[in-house]
PDB file of C-alpha atoms and ligand atoms in Angstrom:
ATOM      1  CA  UNK F   1      40.253 -29.497   7.183  1.00 37.00           C
ATOM      2  CA  UNK F   2      39.695 -33.061   7.336  1.00 45.00           C
ATOM      3  CA  UNK F   3      38.551 -34.774   4.516  1.00 57.00           C
ATOM      4  CA  UNK F   4      34.817 -34.732   3.607  1.00 71.00           C
ATOM      5  CA  UNK F   5      35.146 -38.712   1.959  1.00 84.00           C
ATOM      6  CA  UNK F   6      35.254 -41.893   4.393  1.00 92.00           C
ATOM      7  CA  UNK F   7      38.645 -42.999   5.043  1.00 95.00           C
ATOM      8  CA  UNK F   8      38.899 -46.204   3.213  1.00 97.00           C
ATOM      9  CA  UNK F   9      42.192 -48.686   3.987  1.00 98.00           C
ATOM     10  CA  UNK F  10      42.616 -52.392   3.373  1.00 98.00           C
ATOM     11  CA  UNK F  11      44.299 -53.739   6.114  1.00 98.00           C
ATOM     12  CA  UNK F  12      45.048 -56.742   3.777  1.00 97.00           C
ATOM     13  CA  UNK F  13      42.656 -58.389   0.809  1.00 97.00           C
ATOM     14  CA  UNK F  14      39.413 -59.229   2.735  1.00 98.00           C
ATOM     15  CA  UNK F  15      40.237 -57.069   5.779  1.00 98.00           C
ATOM     16  CA  UNK F  16      38.382 -53.152   5.516  1.00 98.00           C
ATOM     17  CA  UNK F  17      38.707 -50.021   7.525  1.00 98.00           C
ATOM     18  CA  UNK F  18      36.489 -47.026   7.497  1.00 98.00           C
ATOM     19  CA  UNK F  19      36.682 -43.830   9.552  1.00 97.00           C
ATOM     20  CA  UNK F  20      33.785 -41.809   8.834  1.00 95.00           C
ATOM     21  CA  UNK F  21      35.115 -38.385   8.036  1.00 90.00           C
ATOM     22  CA  UNK F  22      35.407 -35.990  10.948  1.00 87.00           C
ATOM     23  CA  UNK F  23      33.844 -33.343   8.778  1.00 85.00           C
ATOM     24  CA  UNK F  24      30.394 -35.518   9.104  1.00 86.00           C
ATOM     25  CA  UNK F  25      30.713 -36.570  12.906  1.00 88.00           C
ATOM     26  CA  UNK F  26      33.663 -35.140  15.816  1.00 90.00           C
ATOM     27  CA  UNK F  27      33.823 -38.651  17.084  1.00 90.00           C
ATOM     28  CA  UNK F  28      34.830 -40.043  13.570  1.00 94.00           C
ATOM     29  CA  UNK F  29      34.453 -43.301  14.498  1.00 97.00           C
ATOM     30  CA  UNK F  30      36.022 -46.370  12.604  1.00 98.00           C
ATOM     31  CA  UNK F  31      34.462 -49.169  11.181  1.00 98.00           C
ATOM     32  CA  UNK F  32      36.029 -52.810  10.216  1.00 98.00           C
ATOM     33  CA  UNK F  33      34.555 -55.201   7.483  1.00 98.00           C
ATOM     34  CA  UNK F  34      36.059 -58.439   7.489  1.00 98.00           C
ATOM     35  CA  UNK F  35      35.278 -61.050   4.775  1.00 98.00           C
ATOM     36  CA  UNK F  36      35.040 -64.836   4.661  1.00 97.00           C
ATOM     37  CA  UNK F  37      33.662 -67.115   2.513  1.00 94.00           C
ATOM     38  CA  UNK F  38      30.317 -67.932   3.397  1.00 95.00           C
ATOM     39  CA  UNK F  39      29.641 -63.640   5.262  1.00 97.00           C
ATOM     40  CA  UNK F  40      31.076 -60.695   5.453  1.00 98.00           C
ATOM     41  CA  UNK F  41      31.027 -58.997   9.338  1.00 98.00           C
ATOM     42  CA  UNK F  42      30.567 -55.364   9.638  1.00 98.00           C
ATOM     43  CA  UNK F  43      32.109 -53.787  13.095  1.00 98.00           C
ATOM     44  CA  UNK F  44      29.460 -51.273  14.181  1.00 98.00           C
ATOM     45  CA  UNK F  45      27.737 -48.790  11.398  1.00 98.00           C
ATOM     46  CA  UNK F  46      28.542 -44.854  12.466  1.00 96.00           C
ATOM     47  CA  UNK F  47      27.598 -41.879  14.156  1.00 95.00           C
ATOM     48  CA  UNK F  48      24.817 -40.887  11.167  1.00 93.00           C
ATOM     49  CA  UNK F  49      21.627 -41.524   9.544  1.00 92.00           C
ATOM     50  CA  UNK F  50      22.281 -39.695   7.077  1.00 91.00           C
ATOM     51  CA  UNK F  51      23.717 -41.209   3.678  1.00 90.00           C
ATOM     52  CA  UNK F  52      24.910 -37.925   2.188  1.00 89.00           C
ATOM     53  CA  UNK F  53      26.552 -36.945   5.192  1.00 90.00           C
ATOM     54  CA  UNK F  54      28.514 -40.410   5.407  1.00 93.00           C
ATOM     55  CA  UNK F  55      27.818 -43.152   2.672  1.00 94.00           C
ATOM     56  CA  UNK F  56      27.625 -46.079   4.282  1.00 96.00           C
ATOM     57  CA  UNK F  57      25.743 -47.718   2.516  1.00 96.00           C
ATOM     58  CA  UNK F  58      27.148 -46.837  -1.128  1.00 96.00           C
ATOM     59  CA  UNK F  59      30.631 -47.390   0.875  1.00 97.00           C
ATOM     60  CA  UNK F  60      29.919 -50.798   1.887  1.00 97.00           C
ATOM     61  CA  UNK F  61      28.079 -52.167  -0.922  1.00 96.00           C
ATOM     62  CA  UNK F  62      31.508 -51.039  -2.874  1.00 97.00           C
ATOM     63  CA  UNK F  63      33.373 -52.495  -0.870  1.00 98.00           C
ATOM     64  CA  UNK F  64      31.237 -55.599  -1.243  1.00 97.00           C
ATOM     65  CA  UNK F  65      31.333 -55.771  -4.962  1.00 95.00           C
ATOM     66  CA  UNK F  66      34.723 -54.755  -5.165  1.00 96.00           C
ATOM     67  CA  UNK F  67      35.801 -57.995  -2.925  1.00 96.00           C
ATOM     68  CA  UNK F  68      33.200 -60.785  -5.036  1.00 95.00           C
ATOM     69  CA  UNK F  69      34.897 -59.291  -7.907  1.00 94.00           C
ATOM     70  CA  UNK F  70      38.118 -60.896  -6.460  1.00 94.00           C
ATOM     71  CA  UNK F  71      36.523 -63.754  -5.199  1.00 94.00           C
ATOM     72  CA  UNK F  72      34.210 -64.947  -6.987  1.00 87.00           C
ATOM     73  CA  UNK F  73      34.387 -68.539  -5.913  1.00 78.00           C
ATOM     74  CA  UNK F  74      31.228 -67.492  -3.223  1.00 72.00           C
ATOM     75  CA  UNK F  75      28.465 -70.395  -2.581  1.00 68.00           C
ATOM     76  CA  UNK F  76      25.699 -67.815  -1.411  1.00 77.00           C
ATOM     77  CA  UNK F  77      24.015 -65.096  -2.900  1.00 81.00           C
ATOM     78  CA  UNK F  78      23.110 -62.681  -2.188  1.00 88.00           C
ATOM     79  CA  UNK F  79      27.146 -62.569   0.010  1.00 93.00           C
ATOM     80  CA  UNK F  80      25.537 -62.250   3.467  1.00 96.00           C
ATOM     81  CA  UNK F  81      26.213 -59.461   5.694  1.00 98.00           C
ATOM     82  CA  UNK F  82      25.830 -59.861   9.499  1.00 98.00           C
ATOM     83  CA  UNK F  83      26.194 -56.174  11.479  1.00 98.00           C
ATOM     84  CA  UNK F  84      27.442 -55.923  14.732  1.00 98.00           C
ATOM     85  CA  UNK F  85      28.587 -53.622  16.852  1.00 98.00           C
ATOM     86  CA  UNK F  86      30.882 -53.167  19.175  1.00 98.00           C
ATOM     87  CA  UNK F  87      28.877 -51.309  21.541  1.00 98.00           C
ATOM     88  CA  UNK F  88      25.204 -49.628  21.338  1.00 98.00           C
ATOM     89  CA  UNK F  89      26.520 -46.185  21.916  1.00 97.00           C
ATOM     90  CA  UNK F  90      24.581 -44.215  19.222  1.00 96.00           C
ATOM     91  CA  UNK F  91      28.195 -42.982  17.665  1.00 96.00           C
ATOM     92  CA  UNK F  92      28.199 -46.928  16.813  1.00 97.00           C
ATOM     93  CA  UNK F  93      24.907 -48.035  15.611  1.00 98.00           C
ATOM     94  CA  UNK F  94      23.596 -44.675  14.058  1.00 97.00           C
ATOM     95  CA  UNK F  95      24.131 -46.120  10.435  1.00 97.00           C
ATOM     96  CA  UNK F  96      22.265 -49.294  11.263  1.00 98.00           C
ATOM     97  CA  UNK F  97      19.049 -47.847   9.949  1.00 96.00           C
ATOM     98  CA  UNK F  98      20.504 -47.909   6.272  1.00 96.00           C
ATOM     99  CA  UNK F  99      21.784 -51.714   6.417  1.00 97.00           C
ATOM    100  CA  UNK F 100      18.443 -53.344   7.577  1.00 96.00           C
ATOM    101  CA  UNK F 101      16.824 -53.402   4.120  1.00 96.00           C
ATOM    102  CA  UNK F 102      19.714 -54.531   2.636  1.00 96.00           C
ATOM    103  CA  UNK F 103      19.473 -58.074   0.863  1.00 94.00           C
ATOM    104  CA  UNK F 104      21.223 -61.072   2.606  1.00 95.00           C
ATOM    105  CA  UNK F 105      21.800 -58.537   5.957  1.00 97.00           C
ATOM    106  CA  UNK F 106      21.435 -59.375   9.404  1.00 98.00           C
ATOM    107  CA  UNK F 107      21.583 -56.523  11.758  1.00 98.00           C
ATOM    108  CA  UNK F 108      22.434 -57.629  14.883  1.00 98.00           C
ATOM    109  CA  UNK F 109      20.616 -56.308  18.103  1.00 98.00           C
ATOM    110  CA  UNK F 110      22.290 -53.631  20.717  1.00 98.00           C
ATOM    111  CA  UNK F 111      20.831 -55.077  24.262  1.00 98.00           C
ATOM    112  CA  UNK F 112      23.268 -56.955  25.802  1.00 98.00           C
ATOM    113  CA  UNK F 113      19.842 -59.903  25.337  1.00 98.00           C
ATOM    114  CA  UNK F 114      20.725 -59.565  22.065  1.00 98.00           C
ATOM    115  CA  UNK F 115      24.048 -59.823  21.234  1.00 98.00           C
ATOM    116  CA  UNK F 116      24.194 -62.657  23.591  1.00 98.00           C
ATOM    117  CA  UNK F 117      21.731 -64.254  22.392  1.00 98.00           C
ATOM    118  CA  UNK F 118      22.837 -63.864  18.513  1.00 98.00           C
ATOM    119  CA  UNK F 119      26.347 -65.103  19.165  1.00 98.00           C
ATOM    120  CA  UNK F 120      25.545 -67.678  21.745  1.00 98.00           C
ATOM    121  CA  UNK F 121      26.841 -67.010  24.643  1.00 98.00           C
ATOM    122  CA  UNK F 122      26.708 -69.146  27.368  1.00 98.00           C
ATOM    123  CA  UNK F 123      28.041 -67.748  30.332  1.00 98.00           C
ATOM    124  CA  UNK F 124      28.229 -64.141  29.527  1.00 98.00           C
ATOM    125  CA  UNK F 125      30.708 -62.184  29.824  1.00 98.00           C
ATOM    126  CA  UNK F 126      32.989 -64.752  30.688  1.00 97.00           C
ATOM    127  CA  UNK F 127      33.520 -66.628  27.490  1.00 94.00           C
ATOM    128  CA  UNK F 128      34.517 -66.673  24.093  1.00 97.00           C
ATOM    129  CA  UNK F 129      32.516 -67.440  20.959  1.00 98.00           C
ATOM    130  CA  UNK F 130      33.767 -68.249  18.398  1.00 98.00           C
ATOM    131  CA  UNK F 131      31.621 -66.989  14.715  1.00 98.00           C
ATOM    132  CA  UNK F 132      32.959 -67.852  11.567  1.00 98.00           C
ATOM    133  CA  UNK F 133      32.688 -66.648   8.541  1.00 97.00           C
ATOM    134  CA  UNK F 134      33.773 -69.247   6.615  1.00 96.00           C
ATOM    135  CA  UNK F 135      37.580 -70.659   6.186  1.00 95.00           C
ATOM    136  CA  UNK F 136      37.455 -67.602   8.785  1.00 97.00           C
ATOM    137  CA  UNK F 137      37.192 -67.086  12.427  1.00 98.00           C
ATOM    138  CA  UNK F 138      36.514 -64.256  14.763  1.00 98.00           C
ATOM    139  CA  UNK F 139      36.236 -64.439  18.492  1.00 98.00           C
ATOM    140  CA  UNK F 140      33.839 -62.573  20.211  1.00 98.00           C
ATOM    141  CA  UNK F 141      34.852 -61.621  23.852  1.00 98.00           C
ATOM    142  CA  UNK F 142      32.272 -60.117  26.585  1.00 98.00           C
ATOM    143  CA  UNK F 143      33.055 -56.536  27.215  1.00 98.00           C
ATOM    144  CA  UNK F 144      31.078 -55.040  29.206  1.00 98.00           C
ATOM    145  CA  UNK F 145      32.123 -51.618  31.203  1.00 98.00           C
ATOM    146  CA  UNK F 146      32.276 -48.989  29.117  1.00 98.00           C
ATOM    147  CA  UNK F 147      28.836 -49.730  28.177  1.00 98.00           C
ATOM    148  CA  UNK F 148      26.780 -53.060  29.192  1.00 98.00           C
ATOM    149  CA  UNK F 149      26.631 -54.723  25.965  1.00 98.00           C
ATOM    150  CA  UNK F 150      30.165 -54.204  24.645  1.00 98.00           C
ATOM    151  CA  UNK F 151      31.922 -56.809  23.078  1.00 98.00           C
ATOM    152  CA  UNK F 152      35.419 -57.389  21.638  1.00 98.00           C
ATOM    153  CA  UNK F 153      36.094 -59.304  18.143  1.00 98.00           C
ATOM    154  CA  UNK F 154      39.441 -61.047  17.968  1.00 98.00           C
ATOM    155  CA  UNK F 155      40.212 -61.938  14.546  1.00 98.00           C
ATOM    156  CA  UNK F 156      42.419 -64.922  14.020  1.00 97.00           C
ATOM    157  CA  UNK F 157      43.353 -63.964  10.959  1.00 96.00           C
ATOM    158  CA  UNK F 158      45.255 -60.308  11.029  1.00 97.00           C
ATOM    159  CA  UNK F 159      45.475 -60.939  15.085  1.00 98.00           C
ATOM    160  CA  UNK F 160      43.900 -57.515  15.305  1.00 98.00           C
ATOM    161  CA  UNK F 161      41.918 -57.178  18.610  1.00 98.00           C
ATOM    162  CA  UNK F 162      38.727 -54.654  17.631  1.00 98.00           C
ATOM    163  CA  UNK F 163      38.165 -52.989  21.369  1.00 98.00           C
ATOM    164  CA  UNK F 164      36.085 -50.910  20.500  1.00 98.00           C
ATOM    165  CA  UNK F 165      35.752 -47.555  22.862  1.00 98.00           C
ATOM    166  CA  UNK F 166      36.795 -50.249  26.013  1.00 98.00           C
ATOM    167  CA  UNK F 167      40.568 -49.688  24.482  1.00 98.00           C
ATOM    168  CA  UNK F 168      41.706 -46.807  22.332  1.00 98.00           C
ATOM    169  CA  UNK F 169      44.163 -43.953  21.830  1.00 98.00           C
ATOM    170  CA  UNK F 170      41.264 -41.947  22.749  1.00 98.00           C
ATOM    171  CA  UNK F 171      39.588 -41.109  26.692  1.00 98.00           C
ATOM    172  CA  UNK F 172      38.788 -44.418  27.881  1.00 98.00           C
ATOM    173  CA  UNK F 173      35.344 -43.694  29.843  1.00 98.00           C
ATOM    174  CA  UNK F 174      34.445 -46.222  32.593  1.00 98.00           C
ATOM    175  CA  UNK F 175      30.413 -46.652  33.406  1.00 97.00           C
ATOM    176  CA  UNK F 176      30.832 -49.187  35.775  1.00 97.00           C
ATOM    177  CA  UNK F 177      34.339 -50.115  37.146  1.00 97.00           C
ATOM    178  CA  UNK F 178      33.987 -53.656  38.564  1.00 97.00           C
ATOM    179  CA  UNK F 179      32.801 -54.596  34.851  1.00 98.00           C
ATOM    180  CA  UNK F 180      35.269 -52.901  32.795  1.00 98.00           C
ATOM    181  CA  UNK F 181      38.373 -54.236  35.734  1.00 98.00           C
ATOM    182  CA  UNK F 182      36.990 -57.780  34.646  1.00 98.00           C
ATOM    183  CA  UNK F 183      36.656 -56.727  31.240  1.00 98.00           C
ATOM    184  CA  UNK F 184      40.415 -55.752  30.826  1.00 98.00           C
ATOM    185  CA  UNK F 185      41.502 -58.974  32.819  1.00 98.00           C
ATOM    186  CA  UNK F 186      39.153 -61.312  30.316  1.00 98.00           C
ATOM    187  CA  UNK F 187      41.260 -59.201  27.458  1.00 98.00           C
ATOM    188  CA  UNK F 188      44.811 -59.676  29.804  1.00 98.00           C
ATOM    189  CA  UNK F 189      43.648 -63.483  29.832  1.00 98.00           C
ATOM    190  CA  UNK F 190      42.953 -63.736  25.953  1.00 98.00           C
ATOM    191  CA  UNK F 191      46.147 -61.546  24.942  1.00 98.00           C
ATOM    192  CA  UNK F 192      48.580 -64.260  27.130  1.00 97.00           C
ATOM    193  CA  UNK F 193      46.781 -67.441  25.586  1.00 96.00           C
ATOM    194  CA  UNK F 194      49.284 -68.442  22.745  1.00 92.00           C
ATOM    195  CA  UNK F 195      46.874 -70.274  20.801  1.00 92.00           C
ATOM    196  CA  UNK F 196      45.523 -66.555  20.024  1.00 89.00           C
ATOM    197  CA  UNK F 197      48.225 -64.379  19.783  1.00 94.00           C
ATOM    198  CA  UNK F 198      47.061 -61.510  19.484  1.00 98.00           C
ATOM    199  CA  UNK F 199      49.214 -58.572  16.766  1.00 98.00           C
ATOM    200  CA  UNK F 200      47.545 -55.205  17.883  1.00 98.00           C
ATOM    201  CA  UNK F 201      44.763 -53.696  19.379  1.00 98.00           C
ATOM    202  CA  UNK F 202      42.592 -51.260  16.831  1.00 98.00           C
ATOM    203  CA  UNK F 203      39.618 -49.315  18.570  1.00 98.00           C
ATOM    204  CA  UNK F 204      36.809 -46.958  17.417  1.00 98.00           C
ATOM    205  CA  UNK F 205      38.326 -43.854  17.694  1.00 97.00           C
ATOM    206  CA  UNK F 206      41.751 -41.929  18.093  1.00 97.00           C
ATOM    207  CA  UNK F 207      40.988 -38.645  20.434  1.00 97.00           C
ATOM    208  CA  UNK F 208      44.643 -38.432  22.048  1.00 98.00           C
ATOM    209  CA  UNK F 209      47.460 -36.243  20.277  1.00 97.00           C
ATOM    210  CA  UNK F 210      51.389 -37.388  19.458  1.00 97.00           C
ATOM    211  CA  UNK F 211      52.152 -35.637  22.567  1.00 97.00           C
ATOM    212  CA  UNK F 212      51.942 -38.538  24.956  1.00 97.00           C
ATOM    213  CA  UNK F 213      49.021 -37.626  27.642  1.00 97.00           C
ATOM    214  CA  UNK F 214      47.384 -34.881  25.144  1.00 97.00           C
ATOM    215  CA  UNK F 215      43.846 -35.210  23.875  1.00 96.00           C
ATOM    216  CA  UNK F 216      41.830 -33.444  21.727  1.00 96.00           C
ATOM    217  CA  UNK F 217      39.050 -32.066  24.234  1.00 94.00           C
ATOM    218  CA  UNK F 218      35.756 -33.706  22.894  1.00 93.00           C
ATOM    219  CA  UNK F 219      34.039 -32.366  19.686  1.00 93.00           C
ATOM    220  CA  UNK F 220      37.513 -31.077  17.995  1.00 93.00           C
ATOM    221  CA  UNK F 221      37.313 -31.782  14.390  1.00 90.00           C
ATOM    222  CA  UNK F 222      40.772 -30.896  13.204  1.00 91.00           C
ATOM    223  CA  UNK F 223      43.140 -33.363  14.438  1.00 92.00           C
ATOM    224  CA  UNK F 224      46.058 -32.884  12.591  1.00 91.00           C
ATOM    225  CA  UNK F 225      48.787 -34.328  14.560  1.00 95.00           C
ATOM    226  CA  UNK F 226      46.555 -37.207  16.379  1.00 95.00           C
ATOM    227  CA  UNK F 227      48.052 -39.899  17.451  1.00 97.00           C
ATOM    228  CA  UNK F 228      48.357 -43.750  15.596  1.00 98.00           C
ATOM    229  CA  UNK F 229      45.067 -46.360  16.072  1.00 98.00           C
ATOM    230  CA  UNK F 230      47.121 -48.938  16.384  1.00 98.00           C
ATOM    231  CA  UNK F 231      47.915 -50.315  19.924  1.00 98.00           C
ATOM    232  CA  UNK F 232      50.347 -52.837  20.937  1.00 98.00           C
ATOM    233  CA  UNK F 233      49.119 -55.482  23.280  1.00 98.00           C
ATOM    234  CA  UNK F 234      50.689 -54.672  25.937  1.00 98.00           C
ATOM    235  CA  UNK F 235      48.419 -51.490  26.433  1.00 98.00           C
ATOM    236  CA  UNK F 236      46.311 -53.657  28.388  1.00 98.00           C
ATOM    237  CA  UNK F 237      48.405 -54.246  31.370  1.00 98.00           C
ATOM    238  CA  UNK F 238      49.257 -50.336  31.098  1.00 98.00           C
ATOM    239  CA  UNK F 239      45.063 -49.906  31.431  1.00 98.00           C
ATOM    240  CA  UNK F 240      44.892 -52.424  34.441  1.00 98.00           C
ATOM    241  CA  UNK F 241      47.206 -50.825  36.447  1.00 98.00           C
ATOM    242  CA  UNK F 242      45.721 -46.949  35.369  1.00 98.00           C
ATOM    243  CA  UNK F 243      42.682 -48.387  36.618  1.00 98.00           C
ATOM    244  CA  UNK F 244      44.241 -49.233  40.016  1.00 97.00           C
ATOM    245  CA  UNK F 245      45.004 -45.264  40.633  1.00 97.00           C
ATOM    246  CA  UNK F 246      41.125 -44.174  40.611  1.00 96.00           C
ATOM    247  CA  UNK F 247      40.106 -43.120  43.814  1.00 93.00           C
ATOM    248  CA  UNK F 248      36.200 -43.440  42.507  1.00 89.00           C
ATOM    249  CA  UNK F 249      34.999 -39.730  42.033  1.00 93.00           C
ATOM    250  CA  UNK F 250      32.989 -38.724  39.015  1.00 94.00           C
ATOM    251  CA  UNK F 251      35.055 -37.622  36.207  1.00 94.00           C
ATOM    252  CA  UNK F 252      38.570 -37.747  37.054  1.00 96.00           C
ATOM    253  CA  UNK F 253      41.011 -38.369  35.210  1.00 97.00           C
ATOM    254  CA  UNK F 254      43.851 -40.866  35.330  1.00 98.00           C
ATOM    255  CA  UNK F 255      46.578 -39.664  32.386  1.00 98.00           C
ATOM    256  CA  UNK F 256      48.879 -42.032  31.056  1.00 98.00           C
ATOM    257  CA  UNK F 257      51.247 -41.438  27.052  1.00 98.00           C
ATOM    258  CA  UNK F 258      48.746 -43.090  24.856  1.00 98.00           C
ATOM    259  CA  UNK F 259      44.969 -42.584  26.656  1.00 98.00           C
ATOM    260  CA  UNK F 260      43.101 -40.907  29.554  1.00 98.00           C
ATOM    261  CA  UNK F 261      41.016 -42.876  31.429  1.00 98.00           C
ATOM    262  CA  UNK F 262      38.261 -41.537  32.875  1.00 98.00           C
ATOM    263  CA  UNK F 263      35.709 -42.292  35.777  1.00 97.00           C
ATOM    264  CA  UNK F 264      32.349 -41.768  35.235  1.00 94.00           C
ATOM    265  CA  UNK F 265      30.750 -43.407  37.551  1.00 81.00           C
TER     266      UNK F 265
HETATM  267 ZN1   ZN Z   1      30.693 -45.207  23.397  1.00 66.33          ZN
END
């Protein structure tokens, strides 16, 4: 059985990975909280508005309090929190309602226009925008294709590319193929820029088992043998190559060891 409590992992002293419990929702999305000197960034809010099912607000409050205890030299009180999203699908934004009234909190809207406006994109989705958390810069990269307002966050501190539902050990649902392909090519160019060394990718779900090419069907709650979340940067080349095999039939799948491309058309 999955656990009922959120799975909290400190990736380093200023970076937290939170997984919504499988028991609360089969999608069990991963959320990420990044702390800077001037503000924190929460990427995604999970699949439920019900705090009793997944205590998002209490979890975030607890993590911020814990970080502030260790980092008393923060200038602004209340310590600001920016809530942004990998993309606007329901299982990544449902918890927004639980955080909207939190003091010092800005919840970024989920339409493309709101995302573009908040981060200050000038030639969406081709440019990359720097977002400063205070002595910690996160690059925000346009990422439509799975969903029109999708972005990818690159944390220069940890070298992690937070790829949402765009690249992950799961089914990669391609809604808009030209945009999705352009996003993968954009991520490859970003990865190949030596000034932004990408160490690994972390997406928002795990749906693959540890057996190559075998995914758990949608709706699976128990995944006793699931693949690890992190992917190596080289996975981007494999995703691009897999796209080349699509013939353009809705529902078709291209199966690889660590992911399955699903063309939604
Ligand atoms: Zn999605």
